Coordinates of C-alpha atoms in Angstrom, one line a residue:
M1 CA 103.5 -102.0 146.7
A2 CA 104.4 -98.6 148.0
K3 CA 101.4 -96.9 149.5
Y4 CA 100.9 -93.1 149.9
T5 CA 101.1 -92.0 153.5
K6 CA 101.3 -88.3 153.0
M7 CA 100.0 -85.6 150.7
A8 CA 102.1 -84.4 147.8
Y9 CA 101.1 -80.8 148.5
D10 CA 101.2 -78.9 151.8
S11 CA 97.8 -77.4 151.1
A12 CA 95.1 -77.2 148.4
E13 CA 96.3 -73.7 147.7
E14 CA 99.4 -75.1 146.1
M15 CA 97.4 -76.9 143.5
I16 CA 96.9 -75.1 140.1
F17 CA 96.1 -76.0 136.5
G18 CA 99.1 -76.6 134.3
T19 CA 101.6 -77.5 137.0
A20 CA 102.1 -80.8 138.8
K21 CA 104.7 -81.8 141.4
F22 CA 105.9 -84.6 139.1
P23 CA 105.6 -83.6 135.4
V24 CA 105.7 -86.2 132.7
K25 CA 107.7 -86.0 129.5
Y26 CA 107.1 -88.1 126.4
G27 CA 106.1 -88.0 122.8
R28 CA 107.3 -85.2 120.6
D29 CA 108.7 -82.5 123.0
F30 CA 105.6 -82.9 125.1
E31 CA 105.6 -82.2 128.8
V32 CA 102.5 -82.5 131.0
G33 CA 102.3 -80.6 134.3
G34 CA 105.4 -78.6 133.4
G35 CA 103.8 -75.1 133.5
I36 CA 101.1 -75.1 130.8
V37 CA 97.9 -76.9 130.0
Y38 CA 97.5 -78.9 126.7
P39 CA 94.4 -80.1 125.0
E40 CA 93.7 -83.8 124.8
L41 CA 91.5 -84.7 121.8
V42 CA 89.5 -88.0 121.8
P43 CA 88.0 -88.8 118.4
H44 CA 85.8 -91.8 117.9
P45 CA 85.1 -93.7 114.6
R46 CA 81.7 -93.9 113.1
P47 CA 79.7 -97.2 113.4
G48 CA 80.6 -99.3 110.4
S49 CA 84.1 -98.0 110.0
E50 CA 85.3 -100.8 112.3
E51 CA 84.2 -103.6 109.9
T52 CA 87.7 -104.0 108.5
K53 CA 91.1 -103.0 109.7
K54 CA 91.7 -101.0 106.5
S55 CA 88.5 -99.0 106.9
L56 CA 89.2 -98.3 110.6
M57 CA 92.7 -97.2 109.9
R58 CA 91.5 -94.9 107.2
E59 CA 88.9 -93.4 109.7
Y60 CA 91.6 -92.7 112.3
E61 CA 94.0 -91.3 109.7
R62 CA 91.3 -88.7 108.7
M63 CA 90.4 -87.9 112.3
V64 CA 93.9 -87.4 113.5
N65 CA 94.9 -85.4 110.5
D66 CA 91.9 -83.1 110.9
A67 CA 92.9 -82.5 114.5
L68 CA 96.5 -81.9 113.9
E69 CA 95.8 -79.6 110.9
R70 CA 93.4 -77.5 112.9
A71 CA 95.9 -77.2 115.8
V72 CA 98.6 -75.8 113.4
N73 CA 96.1 -73.6 111.6
L74 CA 95.1 -71.9 114.8
G75 CA 98.6 -71.6 116.3
F76 CA 98.2 -74.0 119.2
P77 CA 101.6 -75.2 120.5
G78 CA 100.7 -78.9 121.2
I79 CA 98.1 -81.6 121.5
Q80 CA 97.7 -85.1 122.9
I81 CA 95.5 -87.5 120.9
E82 CA 93.8 -90.3 122.8
L83 CA 93.2 -93.5 120.9
E84 CA 90.4 -94.8 123.1
H85 CA 89.9 -98.3 121.8
V86 CA 86.7 -99.5 120.3
W87 CA 86.1 -103.2 121.0
Q88 CA 87.7 -104.3 117.7
M89 CA 91.0 -102.5 118.4
T90 CA 91.6 -104.6 121.5
K91 CA 90.0 -107.8 120.2
N92 CA 92.6 -107.6 117.3
P93 CA 95.8 -106.5 118.9
D94 CA 97.4 -105.7 115.6
W95 CA 94.6 -103.2 114.8
G96 CA 95.3 -101.2 117.9
G97 CA 99.1 -101.4 117.4
D98 CA 98.9 -100.4 113.7
I99 CA 96.6 -97.4 114.4
A100 CA 99.1 -96.2 117.1
G101 CA 101.9 -96.5 114.6
Q102 CA 100.0 -94.6 112.0
T103 CA 99.1 -91.9 114.5
R104 CA 102.8 -91.6 115.6
K105 CA 103.9 -91.1 111.9
Q106 CA 101.3 -88.4 111.4
Q107 CA 102.4 -86.6 114.6
E108 CA 106.0 -86.9 113.6
D109 CA 105.2 -85.3 110.3
F110 CA 103.5 -82.3 111.9
Y111 CA 106.3 -82.0 114.4
Q112 CA 109.0 -82.0 111.8
K113 CA 107.1 -79.6 109.4
Y114 CA 105.5 -77.2 111.9
G115 CA 107.0 -77.9 115.4
L116 CA 103.6 -79.1 116.7
K117 CA 104.3 -80.8 120.1
S118 CA 102.3 -84.0 120.4
A119 CA 101.7 -87.3 122.2
I120 CA 99.6 -90.4 122.0
R121 CA 97.6 -92.0 124.8
A122 CA 96.4 -95.5 124.0
T123 CA 93.5 -96.6 126.2
I124 CA 93.1 -100.3 125.9
A125 CA 89.5 -101.7 126.2
D126 CA 88.8 -103.8 129.2
N127 CA 86.5 -106.4 127.7
R128 CA 86.6 -108.7 130.6
K129 CA 83.2 -109.8 132.1
P130 CA 83.6 -110.2 135.9
D131 CA 80.2 -111.9 136.3
E132 CA 80.8 -114.4 133.5
E133 CA 84.5 -115.5 133.5
N134 CA 87.7 -115.7 135.4
I135 CA 89.0 -112.2 134.8
R136 CA 92.5 -113.2 135.9
D137 CA 92.8 -115.9 133.3
C138 CA 90.6 -115.3 130.2
K139 CA 90.8 -114.6 126.5
S140 CA 89.8 -111.0 127.0
L141 CA 92.7 -110.4 129.4
E142 CA 95.1 -112.1 127.1
L143 CA 94.0 -109.9 124.2
A144 CA 94.2 -106.7 126.3
L145 CA 97.8 -107.5 127.3
K146 CA 98.8 -108.3 123.7
T147 CA 97.2 -105.0 122.7
F148 CA 99.1 -103.1 125.3
E149 CA 102.3 -104.7 123.9
S150 CA 101.4 -103.9 120.2
S151 CA 100.4 -100.3 121.1
A152 CA 103.6 -99.6 123.0
A153 CA 105.8 -101.3 120.4
N154 CA 104.3 -99.2 117.7
G155 CA 104.6 -95.8 119.4
A156 CA 101.9 -95.1 121.9
D157 CA 103.5 -92.8 124.5
N158 CA 101.0 -93.3 127.3
L159 CA 99.3 -96.6 128.2
S160 CA 96.0 -96.3 130.0
M161 CA 92.9 -98.4 130.8
E162 CA 89.3 -98.1 132.2
S163 CA 89.3 -101.3 134.3
V164 CA 86.0 -103.0 135.3
G165 CA 86.9 -105.0 138.4
G166 CA 84.0 -105.0 141.0
K167 CA 81.4 -103.8 138.5
E168 CA 79.2 -106.9 139.0
I169 CA 78.8 -105.8 142.6
S170 CA 78.5 -102.0 142.1
D171 CA 76.0 -102.3 139.3
Y172 CA 73.7 -104.2 141.7
C173 CA 74.3 -101.9 144.6
I174 CA 74.3 -98.4 143.0
V175 CA 70.6 -98.6 141.9
R176 CA 69.7 -99.8 145.4
Q177 CA 71.7 -97.2 147.2
D178 CA 73.6 -99.9 149.1
I179 CA 76.7 -98.2 150.3
R180 CA 78.1 -101.4 151.7
G181 CA 78.1 -103.0 148.3
V182 CA 79.5 -99.9 146.6
L183 CA 82.4 -99.7 149.1
F184 CA 83.0 -103.4 148.6
G185 CA 82.7 -103.4 144.8
I186 CA 84.7 -100.2 144.1
G187 CA 86.9 -99.8 147.2
V188 CA 87.9 -103.4 147.8
L189 CA 87.3 -105.5 144.7
G190 CA 88.1 -102.7 142.2
S191 CA 91.4 -101.9 144.0
R192 CA 92.4 -105.6 144.2
D193 CA 91.7 -106.0 140.5
M194 CA 93.7 -102.8 139.7
E195 CA 96.7 -104.1 141.7
F196 CA 96.5 -107.2 139.5
M197 CA 96.1 -105.4 136.2
W198 CA 98.5 -102.5 136.8
K199 CA 101.5 -104.6 137.7
K200 CA 101.2 -106.1 134.2
I201 CA 100.5 -102.8 132.5
V202 CA 103.5 -101.1 134.2
D203 CA 105.8 -104.0 133.2
I204 CA 104.7 -103.7 129.6
A205 CA 105.2 -100.0 129.5
N206 CA 108.7 -100.3 131.0
K207 CA 109.6 -103.0 128.5
Y208 CA 108.9 -100.7 125.6
G209 CA 109.9 -97.3 127.1
A210 CA 106.3 -96.1 127.2
T211 CA 104.7 -94.2 130.1
P212 CA 102.1 -96.1 132.2
G213 CA 99.4 -93.5 132.4
G214 CA 96.4 -94.1 134.5
D215 CA 93.0 -95.6 135.2
T216 CA 89.5 -94.3 135.9
D217 CA 86.4 -95.5 137.8
C218 CA 84.3 -94.8 134.7
A219 CA 82.7 -98.2 134.9
Q220 CA 81.3 -97.6 138.4
A221 CA 81.5 -94.1 140.0
N222 CA 80.6 -92.6 136.6
V223 CA 77.6 -94.8 136.4
A224 CA 76.4 -93.4 139.8
M225 CA 77.1 -89.8 138.6
F226 CA 75.3 -90.2 135.3
M227 CA 72.3 -91.9 136.9
A228 CA 72.1 -89.1 139.5
G229 CA 72.1 -86.8 136.4
G230 CA 70.9 -83.3 136.6
M231 CA 68.4 -81.3 138.5
L232 CA 65.4 -83.2 137.0
D233 CA 66.8 -86.7 137.4
K234 CA 66.0 -89.0 140.3
S235 CA 67.4 -92.4 139.5
V236 CA 70.1 -92.2 142.1
P237 CA 70.5 -89.5 144.9
H238 CA 73.1 -86.9 144.1
T239 CA 74.6 -87.2 147.6
F240 CA 75.0 -90.9 147.2
A241 CA 76.8 -90.5 143.9
A242 CA 79.1 -87.9 145.5
V243 CA 80.1 -90.3 148.2
T244 CA 80.6 -93.0 145.6
R245 CA 83.1 -90.7 143.9
A246 CA 85.2 -90.4 147.1
I247 CA 85.3 -94.2 147.3
A248 CA 86.5 -94.2 143.7
A249 CA 89.6 -92.2 144.7
G250 CA 90.9 -95.0 146.8
R251 CA 90.4 -97.4 144.0
T252 CA 92.0 -95.3 141.3
L253 CA 95.0 -94.5 143.5
T254 CA 96.1 -98.1 143.2
A255 CA 97.4 -97.5 139.6
Y256 CA 99.8 -95.0 140.8
E257 CA 100.9 -97.1 143.8
M258 CA 101.7 -99.8 141.2
G259 CA 103.9 -97.4 139.2
A260 CA 101.6 -95.5 136.9
K261 CA 103.0 -92.0 136.2
G262 CA 100.1 -90.1 134.7
P263 CA 98.7 -88.1 133.2
T264 CA 95.6 -89.6 134.6
K265 CA 92.5 -90.6 132.6
D266 CA 90.2 -87.7 131.7
C267 CA 86.9 -89.3 132.8
A268 CA 88.2 -90.0 136.3
Y269 CA 86.3 -87.2 138.1
E270 CA 88.2 -88.3 141.2
D271 CA 91.4 -87.0 139.7
P272 CA 91.6 -83.8 141.8
I273 CA 91.9 -86.1 144.8
I274 CA 94.5 -88.1 143.0
K275 CA 96.6 -85.1 142.2
A276 CA 96.4 -83.8 145.8
I277 CA 97.8 -87.1 147.1
T278 CA 100.3 -88.0 144.3
G279 CA 101.4 -84.8 142.6
I280 CA 100.9 -86.6 139.3
P281 CA 99.6 -84.5 136.4
I282 CA 95.9 -85.1 135.6
S283 CA 93.6 -84.9 132.6
T284 CA 90.1 -83.7 133.2
E285 CA 86.9 -83.1 131.2
G286 CA 84.1 -80.6 131.7
K287 CA 82.1 -78.2 129.7
S288 CA 83.9 -79.1 126.4
C289 CA 82.9 -82.7 126.7
A290 CA 79.2 -81.9 126.2
C291 CA 79.5 -83.8 123.0
A292 CA 79.7 -86.9 125.1
H293 CA 77.7 -86.2 128.2
A294 CA 76.4 -83.5 130.5
D295 CA 77.9 -82.9 134.0
L296 CA 77.5 -80.4 136.8
Q297 CA 81.1 -79.3 137.2
G298 CA 81.8 -78.1 133.7
N299 CA 84.1 -75.2 134.8
L300 CA 85.2 -76.4 138.3
I301 CA 86.8 -79.6 137.1
A302 CA 89.4 -77.5 135.2
A303 CA 90.7 -76.0 138.4
V304 CA 93.8 -78.2 138.7
C305 CA 93.9 -79.9 135.3
D306 CA 97.1 -80.4 133.3
L307 CA 95.4 -81.8 130.2
W308 CA 91.9 -80.7 129.1
S309 CA 89.7 -83.2 127.3
N310 CA 86.5 -83.5 125.3
E311 CA 85.9 -87.1 126.5
A312 CA 84.8 -88.4 123.1
V313 CA 83.3 -87.2 119.9
E314 CA 82.2 -89.3 116.9
Y315 CA 83.5 -88.4 113.5
H316 CA 81.1 -86.3 111.5
D317 CA 80.9 -83.1 109.6
M318 CA 79.8 -79.8 111.2
F319 CA 79.5 -76.3 109.7
G320 CA 82.9 -75.5 111.2
G321 CA 84.6 -78.6 109.9
T322 CA 84.8 -82.2 111.1
T323 CA 84.2 -82.9 114.8
P324 CA 87.9 -83.6 115.6
A325 CA 88.8 -80.3 114.1
V326 CA 86.0 -78.4 115.8
F327 CA 86.8 -79.9 119.2
T328 CA 90.5 -79.4 118.8
E329 CA 89.6 -75.7 118.4
I330 CA 87.3 -75.6 121.4
L331 CA 89.8 -77.3 123.7
G332 CA 92.7 -75.3 122.2
F333 CA 91.1 -72.0 123.1
D334 CA 90.0 -73.2 126.5
V335 CA 93.6 -74.0 127.4
A336 CA 94.9 -70.8 125.7
L337 CA 92.9 -68.9 128.3
M338 CA 94.3 -70.9 131.2
N339 CA 97.9 -70.5 129.8
T340 CA 97.4 -66.8 129.4
A341 CA 96.2 -66.5 133.0
I342 CA 99.4 -68.4 134.0
A343 CA 101.6 -66.1 132.0
L344 CA 99.9 -63.0 133.4
G345 CA 100.1 -64.2 137.0
K346 CA 96.3 -64.5 137.1
A347 CA 96.0 -68.3 137.4
K348 CA 94.6 -68.3 140.9
D349 CA 92.0 -65.7 139.9
L350 CA 90.8 -67.8 137.0
Q351 CA 90.9 -70.9 139.2
E352 CA 88.7 -69.2 141.8
M353 CA 86.2 -68.4 139.0
F354 CA 86.3 -72.0 137.8
I355 CA 85.6 -73.2 141.3
N356 CA 82.9 -70.8 142.3
S357 CA 81.1 -71.3 139.0
D358 CA 80.1 -74.8 140.1
L359 CA 81.0 -75.3 143.7
Y360 CA 77.5 -75.4 145.1
R361 CA 75.8 -76.6 141.9
D362 CA 75.8 -80.2 143.1
P363 CA 77.3 -82.4 145.8
H364 CA 79.4 -84.1 143.1
S365 CA 81.1 -80.8 142.1
F366 CA 81.5 -79.9 145.7
V367 CA 83.5 -83.0 146.6
V368 CA 86.0 -82.6 143.7
A369 CA 86.6 -78.9 144.4
P370 CA 90.3 -78.6 145.3
H371 CA 89.9 -77.7 148.9
N372 CA 87.5 -80.5 149.5
A373 CA 89.4 -83.0 147.3
Y374 CA 92.4 -82.2 149.4
Q375 CA 90.7 -83.0 152.7
I376 CA 89.3 -86.2 151.3
G377 CA 92.8 -87.1 150.2
Q378 CA 94.1 -86.4 153.7
A379 CA 91.5 -88.8 155.2
L380 CA 92.5 -91.4 152.7
V381 CA 96.2 -91.3 153.3
A382 CA 95.7 -91.2 157.1
N383 CA 93.9 -94.5 156.9
N384 CA 95.9 -96.1 154.1
T385 CA 96.4 -99.4 156.0
D386 CA 94.3 -101.4 153.5
Y387 CA 92.0 -100.8 150.5
Y388 CA 88.8 -101.0 152.6
N389 CA 89.7 -98.6 155.4
R390 CA 91.1 -95.9 153.1
A391 CA 88.1 -95.9 150.8
R392 CA 85.8 -95.9 153.8
A393 CA 87.6 -93.0 155.3
A394 CA 87.4 -91.0 152.1
A395 CA 83.6 -91.7 151.9
V396 CA 83.0 -90.6 155.5
K397 CA 85.0 -87.4 155.0
S398 CA 83.1 -86.6 151.8
A399 CA 79.7 -87.0 153.6
Q400 CA 80.9 -84.9 156.6
L401 CA 82.1 -82.1 154.3
I402 CA 78.8 -81.9 152.4
L403 CA 76.7 -81.9 155.7
A404 CA 79.0 -79.3 157.3
D405 CA 78.7 -76.6 154.6
G406 CA 75.5 -74.7 155.0
K407 CA 75.9 -73.2 151.5
M408 CA 75.5 -76.7 150.0
L409 CA 71.8 -76.7 149.7
L410 CA 70.1 -80.1 149.9
S411 CA 66.5 -81.3 149.6
N412 CA 65.2 -83.1 152.6
F413 CA 65.4 -86.3 150.7
E414 CA 69.0 -85.8 149.6
K415 CA 70.0 -84.9 153.2
E416 CA 68.3 -87.9 154.6
V417 CA 70.0 -90.2 152.1
L418 CA 73.4 -88.7 153.0
Q419 CA 72.8 -89.0 156.8
K420 CA 71.7 -92.6 156.4
T421 CA 74.8 -93.3 154.2
L422 CA 77.1 -91.8 156.8
R423 CA 75.5 -93.8 159.6
E424 CA 76.0 -97.0 157.6
L425 CA 79.6 -96.2 156.8
E426 CA 80.4 -95.6 160.5
S427 CA 78.7 -98.8 161.5
F428 CA 80.9 -101.1 159.3
P429 CA 83.6 -103.3 160.9
D430 CA 87.0 -101.8 161.5
K431 CA 88.9 -104.8 160.2
E432 CA 89.0 -105.3 156.4
S433 CA 88.9 -109.1 156.7
D434 CA 85.6 -108.9 158.7
F435 CA 84.1 -106.5 156.1
I436 CA 85.2 -108.8 153.2
D437 CA 83.7 -111.9 154.9
Q438 CA 80.5 -110.1 155.6
C439 CA 80.2 -108.9 151.9
V440 CA 81.2 -112.2 150.3
N441 CA 78.5 -114.0 152.2
A442 CA 75.9 -111.4 151.4
Y443 CA 76.5 -110.8 147.7
K444 CA 77.2 -114.4 146.7
K445 CA 73.5 -115.1 147.6
V446 CA 72.1 -112.3 145.4
I447 CA 74.6 -111.9 142.5
P448 CA 74.9 -115.2 140.8
G449 CA 77.9 -114.2 138.7
F450 CA 80.0 -113.0 141.6
N451 CA 83.2 -115.1 142.0
P452 CA 85.5 -114.0 144.9
A453 CA 88.4 -115.9 143.2
N454 CA 88.4 -113.2 140.5
Y455 CA 89.9 -110.9 143.2
G456 CA 92.2 -113.4 145.0
L457 CA 89.6 -114.0 147.8

């Protein structure tokens, strides 16, 4: 496995929305990171529509058609549709494959008739349960791999996943603000599981001529982010969640070391760090994913995006049309503004507005701002000897950056949590093997479902 040992960019200033060092071409005349930003629409079926394959295919047919039709009606040049699998689409590999094939035919039709550029991302569900089964040899893994095959064979352009390795540890530790367990669950176990999974995903993508896209720490770092919540929420300290995000960058990077090409997954809020290290195009979500969840970096997270996503919206009627149509319009005009700024030579001005809108709104937005994301990336690649040390270095750097900037206002509680977290990070062993031994012994006692063999330990 080739590990990143230097940054793709000479400085954070080089990074901008719409352009990546290594653009990706696929689909119907669709290039991501080649000079403009495209919308990525993620529609979700209504409960009940998944009861049969026929009803689910009909639901997707309507949703995709509504999105493509609105894009053409409003003069948008292109769109990516993400088929983010509900459980049944991966449990039944032919369902996911046939829906990908149906979507490809719809996109081909709109491309031939109207010149609408388009692509399909298939995000296969990771239904493995790390605390209940052998995740390297289980039925859920077998079905996921078969669904990757069926999706690629039927026309999915981009294969992605939201893998769950290490979640049994991080779920226990996030609510307890146990940074050792978070570093172990995400930085070590999550990375080891991604190495296992992404070798298989890349092989399947190459077999069918699809593009291996990317992964996200949605199952872990996003849990911390959502539990930290907004200004009124107190379930998890915001500073602790921000450090968790930096750790997630080390984990998510593994997909690209294994051969994933991007664009990355939209819900990976660590993506600005990933772009700084790899130069791969990224998909992000912010203010226009309010249909799915709130976050505190709604504008800032667009600063270096190449695809702009709504995260997920369930299929329903609105006054302005169906939800896929409405959110295609919202995303389409969002990226039209970005692309106009690019065309007028004003991209850096708009980027500065994006960043300053949210930079000091929350520690989480602070650490994914391009200039901070770049420094976290530098710390990561400078310590890329193993999964543990790179994730630890990223975590330490994120904490140091937050504490060093006097404009990042913190309550006494948040500051104390961050200082304690930093002290603990700095106290951990330098050798990965020592850290792993320490953690295996500790967490086997308190997490009954934890099986080190799931991670080759």
